[in-house]
Amino acid sequence: MEAVATLVLVLLLAVGSVLASAAAKVSKVPAPLLLVAGGIIVALVPGVPRVHVAPEVVLFVLLPPLLYAAALDSSLIAIRTNARSIGSLAVGLVLVTACGVSVVANPVVPGIGFAAAVALGAIVAPPDAVAASAVARRTGLPRRLVTVLEGESLFNDATSLVLLRVAVGAVAAGSISAVHAVGDFVIASVGGAAIGAVVGFALSWLRRHGVPALVNTAFSLVAPFAVYLIGEQAHTSGVIAVVITGLIMAHHAPVDADPATRLTDGAIWSTMQFLLEGAVFALIGLHCRTSRGRSPRRPARSRSAV
């Protein structure tokens, strides 16, 4: 029965994504906002079962293909040209936001501790740029600003996840060292970029040397999950590894792949990105009631303490 319920949920999320896309064109409201609002409304309907998605599913199943699809749709040259702006937002702004949240959280939540407050800041620091870029395109912002916004969205999750890993490790150890934290951050970032580059160039070489189109497509579908897993198992940033692999594949695609292969890959990843993004935003709304149900409550006073 649990498998049937999961299948029904997947089908409903797919149908909801299609309906939200159609409604967005009519109402001129970004589809992500409609999906979140629809998920909240459905979650608050009496009798609707609560939806809970394990964090591992988000990190290892939803995140890698979304990042890979976004990277395939990006330009390595444009990101390199705007590297300073993208880096200041994806790294600097996320770190400043996380530190700001930690400073506010300490007096608001007594006893939370600095490391736990930094972990909380790392969770809420990275903005989601999918809805923002949709609004940016509709309002006619300059192409460079849209490129910076989309490039930042590729790397801000990496900054947040690495910072979260360091903060959680500090919570477990009971202390945090600035030197150790910076070292872990640099190692995770550089290591993830190196793994992504190696895999990206390897896949590019295979595609350039006459691998059949069907095999190329299979490699493309497996690549984000494999690269992310390799990066995480090597204690580096799986997010950066996936993004670098996708950027290299997109940059070399006009030379490596024939038009039929590029059209097939483009159609597959556009469809997957459309469905996964819709599912993620709908799940955010559906988790509304679950989050409310798990809100902390004050413990009841025992009679002996009265």
PDB file of C-alpha atoms in Angstrom:
ATOM      1  CA  MET A   1       0.000   0.000   0.000  1.00  0.00           C
ATOM      2  CA  GLU A   2       2.860   2.384   0.736  1.00  0.00           C
ATOM      3  CA  ALA A   3       4.252   1.863  -2.772  1.00  0.00           C
ATOM      4  CA  VAL A   4       0.820   2.594  -4.256  1.00  0.00           C
ATOM      5  CA  ALA A   5       0.527   5.764  -2.179  1.00  0.00           C
ATOM      6  CA  THR A   6       3.965   6.897  -3.347  1.00  0.00           C
ATOM      7  CA  LEU A   7       3.046   6.255  -6.994  1.00  0.00           C
ATOM      8  CA  VAL A   8      -0.198   8.205  -6.581  1.00  0.00           C
ATOM      9  CA  LEU A   9       1.728  11.096  -5.037  1.00  0.00           C
ATOM     10  CA  VAL A  10       4.224  11.129  -7.921  1.00  0.00           C
ATOM     11  CA  LEU A  11       1.406  11.145 -10.488  1.00  0.00           C
ATOM     12  CA  LEU A  12      -0.449  13.936  -8.670  1.00  0.00           C
ATOM     13  CA  LEU A  13       2.717  16.023  -8.492  1.00  0.00           C
ATOM     14  CA  ALA A  14       3.282  15.572 -12.232  1.00  0.00           C
ATOM     15  CA  VAL A  15      -0.311  16.513 -13.071  1.00  0.00           C
ATOM     16  CA  GLY A  16      -0.139  19.458 -10.663  1.00  0.00           C
ATOM     17  CA  SER A  17       3.011  20.742 -12.367  1.00  0.00           C
ATOM     18  CA  VAL A  18       1.312  20.669 -15.766  1.00  0.00           C
ATOM     19  CA  LEU A  19      -1.830  22.403 -14.466  1.00  0.00           C
ATOM     20  CA  ALA A  20       0.200  25.045 -12.620  1.00  0.00           C
ATOM     21  CA  SER A  21       2.190  25.777 -15.769  1.00  0.00           C
ATOM     22  CA  ALA A  22      -0.998  26.264 -17.747  1.00  0.00           C
ATOM     23  CA  ALA A  23      -2.503  28.458 -15.018  1.00  0.00           C
ATOM     24  CA  ALA A  24       0.679  30.540 -14.843  1.00  0.00           C
ATOM     25  CA  LYS A  25       0.403  31.446 -18.530  1.00  0.00           C
ATOM     26  CA  VAL A  26      -3.187  32.613 -18.036  1.00  0.00           C
ATOM     27  CA  SER A  27      -2.769  34.405 -14.701  1.00  0.00           C
ATOM     28  CA  LYS A  28       0.749  35.806 -15.339  1.00  0.00           C
ATOM     29  CA  VAL A  29       1.745  34.514 -11.885  1.00  0.00           C
ATOM     30  CA  PRO A  30       4.992  32.457 -11.708  1.00  0.00           C
ATOM     31  CA  ALA A  31       4.256  28.728 -11.641  1.00  0.00           C
ATOM     32  CA  PRO A  32       6.432  28.096  -8.531  1.00  0.00           C
ATOM     33  CA  LEU A  33       4.260  30.457  -6.490  1.00  0.00           C
ATOM     34  CA  LEU A  34       1.109  28.718  -7.704  1.00  0.00           C
ATOM     35  CA  LEU A  35       2.552  25.308  -6.834  1.00  0.00           C
ATOM     36  CA  VAL A  36       3.524  26.355  -3.312  1.00  0.00           C
ATOM     37  CA  ALA A  37       0.131  27.972  -2.733  1.00  0.00           C
ATOM     38  CA  GLY A  38      -1.669  24.924  -4.135  1.00  0.00           C
ATOM     39  CA  GLY A  39       0.375  22.595  -1.946  1.00  0.00           C
ATOM     40  CA  ILE A  40      -0.490  24.632   1.164  1.00  0.00           C
ATOM     41  CA  ILE A  41      -4.189  24.607   0.315  1.00  0.00           C
ATOM     42  CA  VAL A  42      -4.202  20.842  -0.274  1.00  0.00           C
ATOM     43  CA  ALA A  43      -2.236  20.221   2.923  1.00  0.00           C
ATOM     44  CA  LEU A  44      -4.806  22.137   4.998  1.00  0.00           C
ATOM     45  CA  VAL A  45      -7.777  20.197   3.625  1.00  0.00           C
ATOM     46  CA  PRO A  46      -9.141  17.892   6.354  1.00  0.00           C
ATOM     47  CA  GLY A  47      -8.596  14.214   5.669  1.00  0.00           C
ATOM     48  CA  VAL A  48      -5.644  14.655   3.308  1.00  0.00           C
ATOM     49  CA  PRO A  49      -2.799  12.441   4.567  1.00  0.00           C
ATOM     50  CA  ARG A  50       0.378  14.142   5.640  1.00  0.00           C
ATOM     51  CA  VAL A  51       3.278  14.035   3.207  1.00  0.00           C
ATOM     52  CA  HIS A  52       6.785  13.502   4.498  1.00  0.00           C
ATOM     53  CA  VAL A  53       9.849  13.284   2.271  1.00  0.00           C
ATOM     54  CA  ALA A  54      13.071  12.089   3.876  1.00  0.00           C
ATOM     55  CA  PRO A  55      16.018  14.516   3.610  1.00  0.00           C
ATOM     56  CA  GLU A  56      18.041  11.801   1.863  1.00  0.00           C
ATOM     57  CA  VAL A  57      15.482  11.717  -0.946  1.00  0.00           C
ATOM     58  CA  VAL A  58      15.834  15.466  -1.464  1.00  0.00           C
ATOM     59  CA  LEU A  59      19.641  15.424  -1.353  1.00  0.00           C
ATOM     60  CA  PHE A  60      20.335  12.285  -3.386  1.00  0.00           C
ATOM     61  CA  VAL A  61      17.298  12.008  -5.691  1.00  0.00           C
ATOM     62  CA  LEU A  62      15.863  15.481  -6.350  1.00  0.00           C
ATOM     63  CA  LEU A  63      18.843  17.815  -6.001  1.00  0.00           C
ATOM     64  CA  PRO A  64      21.398  16.216  -8.406  1.00  0.00           C
ATOM     65  CA  PRO A  65      19.214  16.134 -11.558  1.00  0.00           C
ATOM     66  CA  LEU A  66      17.882  19.634 -10.866  1.00  0.00           C
ATOM     67  CA  LEU A  67      21.399  21.032 -10.579  1.00  0.00           C
ATOM     68  CA  TYR A  68      22.583  19.107 -13.626  1.00  0.00           C
ATOM     69  CA  ALA A  69      19.657  20.290 -15.754  1.00  0.00           C
ATOM     70  CA  ALA A  70      20.242  23.899 -14.691  1.00  0.00           C
ATOM     71  CA  ALA A  71      23.957  23.576 -15.495  1.00  0.00           C
ATOM     72  CA  LEU A  72      23.204  22.144 -18.944  1.00  0.00           C
ATOM     73  CA  ASP A  73      21.046  25.192 -19.612  1.00  0.00           C
ATOM     74  CA  SER A  74      23.817  27.598 -18.524  1.00  0.00           C
ATOM     75  CA  SER A  75      26.799  29.054 -20.323  1.00  0.00           C
ATOM     76  CA  LEU A  76      30.270  28.347 -18.974  1.00  0.00           C
ATOM     77  CA  ILE A  77      31.576  31.422 -20.786  1.00  0.00           C
ATOM     78  CA  ALA A  78      28.888  33.682 -19.270  1.00  0.00           C
ATOM     79  CA  ILE A  79      29.543  32.299 -15.787  1.00  0.00           C
ATOM     80  CA  ARG A  80      33.289  32.771 -16.226  1.00  0.00           C
ATOM     81  CA  THR A  81      32.714  36.359 -17.405  1.00  0.00           C
ATOM     82  CA  ASN A  82      30.555  37.150 -14.362  1.00  0.00           C
ATOM     83  CA  ALA A  83      32.527  34.978 -11.939  1.00  0.00           C
ATOM     84  CA  ARG A  84      33.224  37.801  -9.480  1.00  0.00           C
ATOM     85  CA  SER A  85      29.566  38.817  -9.135  1.00  0.00           C
ATOM     86  CA  ILE A  86      28.376  35.215  -8.978  1.00  0.00           C
ATOM     87  CA  GLY A  87      31.010  34.278  -6.406  1.00  0.00           C
ATOM     88  CA  SER A  88      30.223  37.249  -4.173  1.00  0.00           C
ATOM     89  CA  LEU A  89      26.557  36.246  -4.121  1.00  0.00           C
ATOM     90  CA  ALA A  90      26.904  32.457  -4.031  1.00  0.00           C
ATOM     91  CA  VAL A  91      29.615  32.466  -1.358  1.00  0.00           C
ATOM     92  CA  GLY A  92      29.844  35.877   0.278  1.00  0.00           C
ATOM     93  CA  LEU A  93      26.147  36.651   0.558  1.00  0.00           C
ATOM     94  CA  VAL A  94      25.273  33.148   1.786  1.00  0.00           C
ATOM     95  CA  LEU A  95      27.979  33.302   4.483  1.00  0.00           C
ATOM     96  CA  VAL A  96      26.935  36.806   5.577  1.00  0.00           C
ATOM     97  CA  THR A  97      23.267  35.766   5.695  1.00  0.00           C
ATOM     98  CA  ALA A  98      24.062  32.626   7.691  1.00  0.00           C
ATOM     99  CA  CYS A  99      26.135  34.614  10.190  1.00  0.00           C
ATOM    100  CA  GLY A 100      23.366  37.220  10.461  1.00  0.00           C
ATOM    101  CA  VAL A 101      20.773  34.537  11.182  1.00  0.00           C
ATOM    102  CA  SER A 102      23.063  32.967  13.794  1.00  0.00           C
ATOM    103  CA  VAL A 103      23.507  36.323  15.545  1.00  0.00           C
ATOM    104  CA  VAL A 104      19.729  36.845  15.682  1.00  0.00           C
ATOM    105  CA  ALA A 105      19.015  33.228  16.672  1.00  0.00           C
ATOM    106  CA  ASN A 106      21.224  33.309  19.782  1.00  0.00           C
ATOM    107  CA  PRO A 107      19.077  35.765  21.799  1.00  0.00           C
ATOM    108  CA  VAL A 108      15.787  34.561  20.280  1.00  0.00           C
ATOM    109  CA  VAL A 109      16.424  30.866  21.058  1.00  0.00           C
ATOM    110  CA  PRO A 110      18.201  30.716  24.428  1.00  0.00           C
ATOM    111  CA  GLY A 111      20.765  27.945  24.726  1.00  0.00           C
ATOM    112  CA  ILE A 112      20.951  27.206  21.003  1.00  0.00           C
ATOM    113  CA  GLY A 113      24.725  27.674  20.912  1.00  0.00           C
ATOM    114  CA  PHE A 114      26.823  29.343  18.229  1.00  0.00           C
ATOM    115  CA  ALA A 115      27.428  26.231  16.109  1.00  0.00           C
ATOM    116  CA  ALA A 116      23.746  25.247  16.060  1.00  0.00           C
ATOM    117  CA  ALA A 117      22.801  28.841  15.212  1.00  0.00           C
ATOM    118  CA  VAL A 118      25.235  28.782  12.281  1.00  0.00           C
ATOM    119  CA  ALA A 119      23.650  25.508  11.127  1.00  0.00           C
ATOM    120  CA  LEU A 120      20.236  27.182  11.219  1.00  0.00           C
ATOM    121  CA  GLY A 121      21.629  30.105   9.244  1.00  0.00           C
ATOM    122  CA  ALA A 122      23.118  27.764   6.659  1.00  0.00           C
ATOM    123  CA  ILE A 123      19.709  26.150   6.150  1.00  0.00           C
ATOM    124  CA  VAL A 124      17.818  29.374   5.467  1.00  0.00           C
ATOM    125  CA  ALA A 125      20.627  31.369   3.791  1.00  0.00           C
ATOM    126  CA  PRO A 126      20.555  30.210   0.137  1.00  0.00           C
ATOM    127  CA  PRO A 127      17.680  31.800  -1.797  1.00  0.00           C
ATOM    128  CA  ASP A 128      15.843  29.816  -4.421  1.00  0.00           C
ATOM    129  CA  ALA A 129      16.428  31.484  -7.766  1.00  0.00           C
ATOM    130  CA  VAL A 130      13.915  29.492  -9.834  1.00  0.00           C
ATOM    131  CA  ALA A 131      10.969  31.711  -8.940  1.00  0.00           C
ATOM    132  CA  ALA A 132      13.199  34.790  -8.863  1.00  0.00           C
ATOM    133  CA  SER A 133      14.577  34.172 -12.352  1.00  0.00           C
ATOM    134  CA  ALA A 134      11.059  33.604 -13.650  1.00  0.00           C
ATOM    135  CA  VAL A 135      10.028  36.989 -12.258  1.00  0.00           C
ATOM    136  CA  ALA A 136      13.253  38.573 -13.539  1.00  0.00           C
ATOM    137  CA  ARG A 137      12.618  37.411 -17.097  1.00  0.00           C
ATOM    138  CA  ARG A 138       9.025  38.658 -16.966  1.00  0.00           C
ATOM    139  CA  THR A 139      10.009  42.099 -15.667  1.00  0.00           C
ATOM    140  CA  GLY A 140      12.608  42.518 -18.395  1.00  0.00           C
ATOM    141  CA  LEU A 141      15.790  42.707 -16.330  1.00  0.00           C
ATOM    142  CA  PRO A 142      19.047  42.918 -18.324  1.00  0.00           C
ATOM    143  CA  ARG A 143      20.381  39.589 -19.517  1.00  0.00           C
ATOM    144  CA  ARG A 144      23.561  39.987 -17.459  1.00  0.00           C
ATOM    145  CA  LEU A 145      21.587  40.278 -14.211  1.00  0.00           C
ATOM    146  CA  VAL A 146      19.563  37.194 -15.088  1.00  0.00           C
ATOM    147  CA  THR A 147      22.813  35.331 -15.850  1.00  0.00           C
ATOM    148  CA  VAL A 148      24.279  36.361 -12.485  1.00  0.00           C
ATOM    149  CA  LEU A 149      21.096  35.298 -10.703  1.00  0.00           C
ATOM    150  CA  GLU A 150      21.006  31.912 -12.416  1.00  0.00           C
ATOM    151  CA  GLY A 151      24.733  31.366 -11.929  1.00  0.00           C
ATOM    152  CA  GLU A 152      24.421  32.179  -8.245  1.00  0.00           C
ATOM    153  CA  SER A 153      21.633  29.631  -7.907  1.00  0.00           C
ATOM    154  CA  LEU A 154      23.988  26.907  -9.178  1.00  0.00           C
ATOM    155  CA  PHE A 155      26.531  27.414  -6.411  1.00  0.00           C
ATOM    156  CA  ASN A 156      24.707  28.844  -3.381  1.00  0.00           C
ATOM    157  CA  ASP A 157      23.438  25.408  -2.347  1.00  0.00           C
ATOM    158  CA  ALA A 158      27.029  24.165  -2.315  1.00  0.00           C
ATOM    159  CA  THR A 159      28.068  26.971   0.037  1.00  0.00           C
ATOM    160  CA  SER A 160      25.101  26.305   2.287  1.00  0.00           C
ATOM    161  CA  LEU A 161      25.567  22.529   2.431  1.00  0.00           C
ATOM    162  CA  VAL A 162      29.303  22.766   3.130  1.00  0.00           C
ATOM    163  CA  LEU A 163      28.685  25.351   5.855  1.00  0.00           C
ATOM    164  CA  LEU A 164      25.932  23.162   7.288  1.00  0.00           C
ATOM    165  CA  ARG A 165      28.267  20.152   7.343  1.00  0.00           C
ATOM    166  CA  VAL A 166      30.933  22.151   9.181  1.00  0.00           C
ATOM    167  CA  ALA A 167      28.408  23.527  11.675  1.00  0.00           C
ATOM    168  CA  VAL A 168      26.863  20.122  12.380  1.00  0.00           C
ATOM    169  CA  GLY A 169      30.345  18.691  12.929  1.00  0.00           C
ATOM    170  CA  ALA A 170      31.048  21.512  15.364  1.00  0.00           C
ATOM    171  CA  VAL A 171      27.813  20.774  17.228  1.00  0.00           C
ATOM    172  CA  ALA A 172      28.846  17.123  17.567  1.00  0.00           C
ATOM    173  CA  ALA A 173      32.371  18.079  18.670  1.00  0.00           C
ATOM    174  CA  GLY A 174      31.141  20.769  21.037  1.00  0.00           C
ATOM    175  CA  SER A 175      33.333  23.525  19.561  1.00  0.00           C
ATOM    176  CA  ILE A 176      34.146  25.220  16.279  1.00  0.00           C
ATOM    177  CA  SER A 177      37.504  26.400  14.971  1.00  0.00           C
ATOM    178  CA  ALA A 178      37.602  29.131  12.362  1.00  0.00           C
ATOM    179  CA  VAL A 179      40.755  27.720  10.777  1.00  0.00           C
ATOM    180  CA  HIS A 180      39.289  24.202  10.656  1.00  0.00           C
ATOM    181  CA  ALA A 181      36.003  25.503   9.230  1.00  0.00           C
ATOM    182  CA  VAL A 182      37.742  27.491   6.476  1.00  0.00           C
ATOM    183  CA  GLY A 183      39.953  24.506   5.647  1.00  0.00           C
ATOM    184  CA  ASP A 184      36.977  22.166   5.365  1.00  0.00           C
ATOM    185  CA  PHE A 185      35.171  24.669   3.177  1.00  0.00           C
ATOM    186  CA  VAL A 186      38.112  25.080   0.791  1.00  0.00           C
ATOM    187  CA  ILE A 187      38.785  21.333   0.586  1.00  0.00           C
ATOM    188  CA  ALA A 188      35.123  20.541  -0.084  1.00  0.00           C
ATOM    189  CA  SER A 189      34.843  23.233  -2.768  1.00  0.00           C
ATOM    190  CA  VAL A 190      38.110  22.509  -4.582  1.00  0.00           C
ATOM    191  CA  GLY A 191      37.659  18.740  -4.281  1.00  0.00           C
ATOM    192  CA  GLY A 192      34.129  18.889  -5.639  1.00  0.00           C
ATOM    193  CA  ALA A 193      35.239  21.044  -8.575  1.00  0.00           C
ATOM    194  CA  ALA A 194      38.086  18.613  -9.344  1.00  0.00           C
ATOM    195  CA  ILE A 195      35.782  15.579  -9.291  1.00  0.00           C
ATOM    196  CA  GLY A 196      33.244  17.348 -11.488  1.00  0.00           C
ATOM    197  CA  ALA A 197      35.948  18.351 -13.987  1.00  0.00           C
ATOM    198  CA  VAL A 198      37.361  14.818 -14.217  1.00  0.00           C
ATOM    199  CA  VAL A 199      33.931  13.252 -14.769  1.00  0.00           C
ATOM    200  CA  GLY A 200      32.847  16.004 -17.159  1.00  0.00           C
ATOM    201  CA  PHE A 201      35.901  15.672 -19.391  1.00  0.00           C
ATOM    202  CA  ALA A 202      35.649  11.860 -19.262  1.00  0.00           C
ATOM    203  CA  LEU A 203      32.007  11.927 -20.419  1.00  0.00           C
ATOM    204  CA  SER A 204      32.872  14.517 -23.053  1.00  0.00           C
ATOM    205  CA  TRP A 205      35.653  12.282 -24.372  1.00  0.00           C
ATOM    206  CA  LEU A 206      33.331   9.281 -24.538  1.00  0.00           C
ATOM    207  CA  ARG A 207      30.682  11.232 -26.384  1.00  0.00           C
ATOM    208  CA  ARG A 208      33.225  12.655 -28.824  1.00  0.00           C
ATOM    209  CA  HIS A 209      34.631   9.219 -29.705  1.00  0.00           C
ATOM    210  CA  GLY A 210      31.577   7.697 -31.300  1.00  0.00           C
ATOM    211  CA  VAL A 211      29.587   6.284 -28.362  1.00  0.00           C
ATOM    212  CA  PRO A 212      26.058   5.446 -29.605  1.00  0.00           C
ATOM    213  CA  ALA A 213      23.373   8.051 -28.963  1.00  0.00           C
ATOM    214  CA  LEU A 214      21.387   5.724 -26.688  1.00  0.00           C
ATOM    215  CA  VAL A 215      24.453   5.068 -24.548  1.00  0.00           C
ATOM    216  CA  ASN A 216      25.164   8.799 -24.414  1.00  0.00           C
ATOM    217  CA  THR A 217      21.666   9.461 -23.152  1.00  0.00           C
ATOM    218  CA  ALA A 218      22.003   6.726 -20.539  1.00  0.00           C
ATOM    219  CA  PHE A 219      25.302   8.218 -19.344  1.00  0.00           C
ATOM    220  CA  SER A 220      23.665  11.628 -19.196  1.00  0.00           C
ATOM    221  CA  LEU A 221      20.829  10.339 -17.010  1.00  0.00           C
ATOM    222  CA  VAL A 222      23.132   8.484 -14.624  1.00  0.00           C
ATOM    223  CA  ALA A 223      25.831  11.182 -14.457  1.00  0.00           C
ATOM    224  CA  PRO A 224      24.322  13.612 -11.896  1.00  0.00           C
ATOM    225  CA  PHE A 225      23.516  10.875  -9.372  1.00  0.00           C
ATOM    226  CA  ALA A 226      26.894   9.180  -9.769  1.00  0.00           C
ATOM    227  CA  VAL A 227      28.877  12.430  -9.587  1.00  0.00           C
ATOM    228  CA  TYR A 228      26.960  13.641  -6.545  1.00  0.00           C
ATOM    229  CA  LEU A 229      27.482  10.325  -4.752  1.00  0.00           C
ATOM    230  CA  ILE A 230      31.213  10.278  -5.595  1.00  0.00           C
ATOM    231  CA  GLY A 231      31.610  13.841  -4.352  1.00  0.00           C
ATOM    232  CA  GLU A 232      29.807  13.186  -1.080  1.00  0.00           C
ATOM    233  CA  GLN A 233      31.634   9.914  -0.438  1.00  0.00           C
ATOM    234  CA  ALA A 234      34.946  11.734  -0.990  1.00  0.00           C
ATOM    235  CA  HIS A 235      33.867  14.282   1.679  1.00  0.00           C
ATOM    236  CA  THR A 236      33.779  17.083  -0.874  1.00  0.00           C
ATOM    237  CA  SER A 237      30.880  19.060  -2.309  1.00  0.00           C
ATOM    238  CA  GLY A 238      28.655  16.851  -4.436  1.00  0.00           C
ATOM    239  CA  VAL A 239      26.730  19.956  -5.498  1.00  0.00           C
ATOM    240  CA  ILE A 240      29.799  21.619  -7.018  1.00  0.00           C
ATOM    241  CA  ALA A 241      30.821  18.324  -8.650  1.00  0.00           C
ATOM    242  CA  VAL A 242      27.438  18.015 -10.392  1.00  0.00           C
ATOM    243  CA  VAL A 243      27.400  21.659 -11.487  1.00  0.00           C
ATOM    244  CA  ILE A 244      30.933  21.531 -12.943  1.00  0.00           C
ATOM    245  CA  THR A 245      30.143  18.301 -14.789  1.00  0.00           C
ATOM    246  CA  GLY A 246      27.002  19.824 -16.291  1.00  0.00           C
ATOM    247  CA  LEU A 247      28.776  23.030 -17.329  1.00  0.00           C
ATOM    248  CA  ILE A 248      31.559  21.094 -19.069  1.00  0.00           C
ATOM    249  CA  MET A 249      29.088  18.838 -20.850  1.00  0.00           C
ATOM    250  CA  ALA A 250      27.050  21.834 -22.028  1.00  0.00           C
ATOM    251  CA  HIS A 251      30.152  23.736 -23.143  1.00  0.00           C
ATOM    252  CA  HIS A 252      31.513  20.853 -25.224  1.00  0.00           C
ATOM    253  CA  ALA A 253      28.150  19.604 -26.546  1.00  0.00           C
ATOM    254  CA  PRO A 254      28.283  21.455 -29.920  1.00  0.00           C
ATOM    255  CA  VAL A 255      31.592  19.731 -30.731  1.00  0.00           C
ATOM    256  CA  ASP A 256      31.121  16.372 -29.012  1.00  0.00           C
ATOM    257  CA  ALA A 257      27.546  15.442 -29.939  1.00  0.00           C
ATOM    258  CA  ASP A 258      25.648  15.334 -33.187  1.00  0.00           C
ATOM    259  CA  PRO A 259      22.420  17.348 -33.535  1.00  0.00           C
ATOM    260  CA  ALA A 260      20.174  14.319 -32.909  1.00  0.00           C
ATOM    261  CA  THR A 261      21.896  13.560 -29.608  1.00  0.00           C
ATOM    262  CA  ARG A 262      21.721  17.202 -28.505  1.00  0.00           C
ATOM    263  CA  LEU A 263      18.032  17.398 -29.348  1.00  0.00           C
ATOM    264  CA  THR A 264      17.309  14.171 -27.452  1.00  0.00           C
ATOM    265  CA  ASP A 265      19.284  15.224 -24.376  1.00  0.00           C
ATOM    266  CA  GLY A 266      17.728  18.675 -24.425  1.00  0.00           C
ATOM    267  CA  ALA A 267      14.179  17.313 -24.573  1.00  0.00           C
ATOM    268  CA  ILE A 268      14.798  14.776 -21.821  1.00  0.00           C
ATOM    269  CA  TRP A 269      16.430  17.209 -19.411  1.00  0.00           C
ATOM    270  CA  SER A 270      13.932  20.000 -20.102  1.00  0.00           C
ATOM    271  CA  THR A 271      11.075  17.626 -19.266  1.00  0.00           C
ATOM    272  CA  MET A 272      12.822  16.278 -16.181  1.00  0.00           C
ATOM    273  CA  GLN A 273      13.641  19.772 -14.943  1.00  0.00           C
ATOM    274  CA  PHE A 274      10.049  20.891 -15.478  1.00  0.00           C
ATOM    275  CA  LEU A 275       8.592  17.945 -13.535  1.00  0.00           C
ATOM    276  CA  LEU A 276      11.143  17.956 -10.714  1.00  0.00           C
ATOM    277  CA  GLU A 277      10.897  21.700 -10.118  1.00  0.00           C
ATOM    278  CA  GLY A 278       7.131  21.442  -9.995  1.00  0.00           C
ATOM    279  CA  ALA A 279       7.335  18.530  -7.579  1.00  0.00           C
ATOM    280  CA  VAL A 280       9.744  20.366  -5.283  1.00  0.00           C
ATOM    281  CA  PHE A 281       7.610  23.493  -5.020  1.00  0.00           C
ATOM    282  CA  ALA A 282       4.440  21.485  -4.506  1.00  0.00           C
ATOM    283  CA  LEU A 283       6.137  19.443  -1.767  1.00  0.00           C
ATOM    284  CA  ILE A 284       7.166  22.657  -0.017  1.00  0.00           C
ATOM    285  CA  GLY A 285       3.508  23.579   0.233  1.00  0.00           C
ATOM    286  CA  LEU A 286       2.408  20.077   1.207  1.00  0.00           C
ATOM    287  CA  HIS A 287       4.918  20.085   4.082  1.00  0.00           C
ATOM    288  CA  CYS A 288       3.149  23.080   5.618  1.00  0.00           C
ATOM    289  CA  ARG A 289       0.927  21.009   7.894  1.00  0.00           C
ATOM    290  CA  THR A 290       3.767  18.595   8.720  1.00  0.00           C
ATOM    291  CA  SER A 291       5.930  21.522   9.813  1.00  0.00           C
ATOM    292  CA  ARG A 292       3.107  22.937  11.917  1.00  0.00           C
ATOM    293  CA  GLY A 293       2.540  19.569  13.537  1.00  0.00           C
ATOM    294  CA  ARG A 294       6.205  19.347  14.476  1.00  0.00           C
ATOM    295  CA  SER A 295       6.501  22.833  15.937  1.00  0.00           C
ATOM    296  CA  PRO A 296       8.060  22.745  19.394  1.00  0.00           C
ATOM    297  CA  ARG A 297       5.737  22.948  22.351  1.00  0.00           C
ATOM    298  CA  ARG A 298       6.426  23.868  25.907  1.00  0.00           C
ATOM    299  CA  PRO A 299       6.620  20.813  28.115  1.00  0.00           C
ATOM    300  CA  ALA A 300       3.775  20.405  30.568  1.00  0.00           C
ATOM    301  CA  ARG A 301       4.670  21.189  34.169  1.00  0.00           C
ATOM    302  CA  SER A 302       4.685  18.171  36.400  1.00  0.00           C
ATOM    303  CA  ARG A 303       2.590  18.186  39.537  1.00  0.00           C
ATOM    304  CA  SER A 304       5.661  17.655  41.685  1.00  0.00           C
ATOM    305  CA  ALA A 305       7.091  20.937  40.473  1.00  0.00           C
ATOM    306  CA  VAL A 306       4.002  22.944  41.444  1.00  0.00           C
TER     307      VAL A 306
END
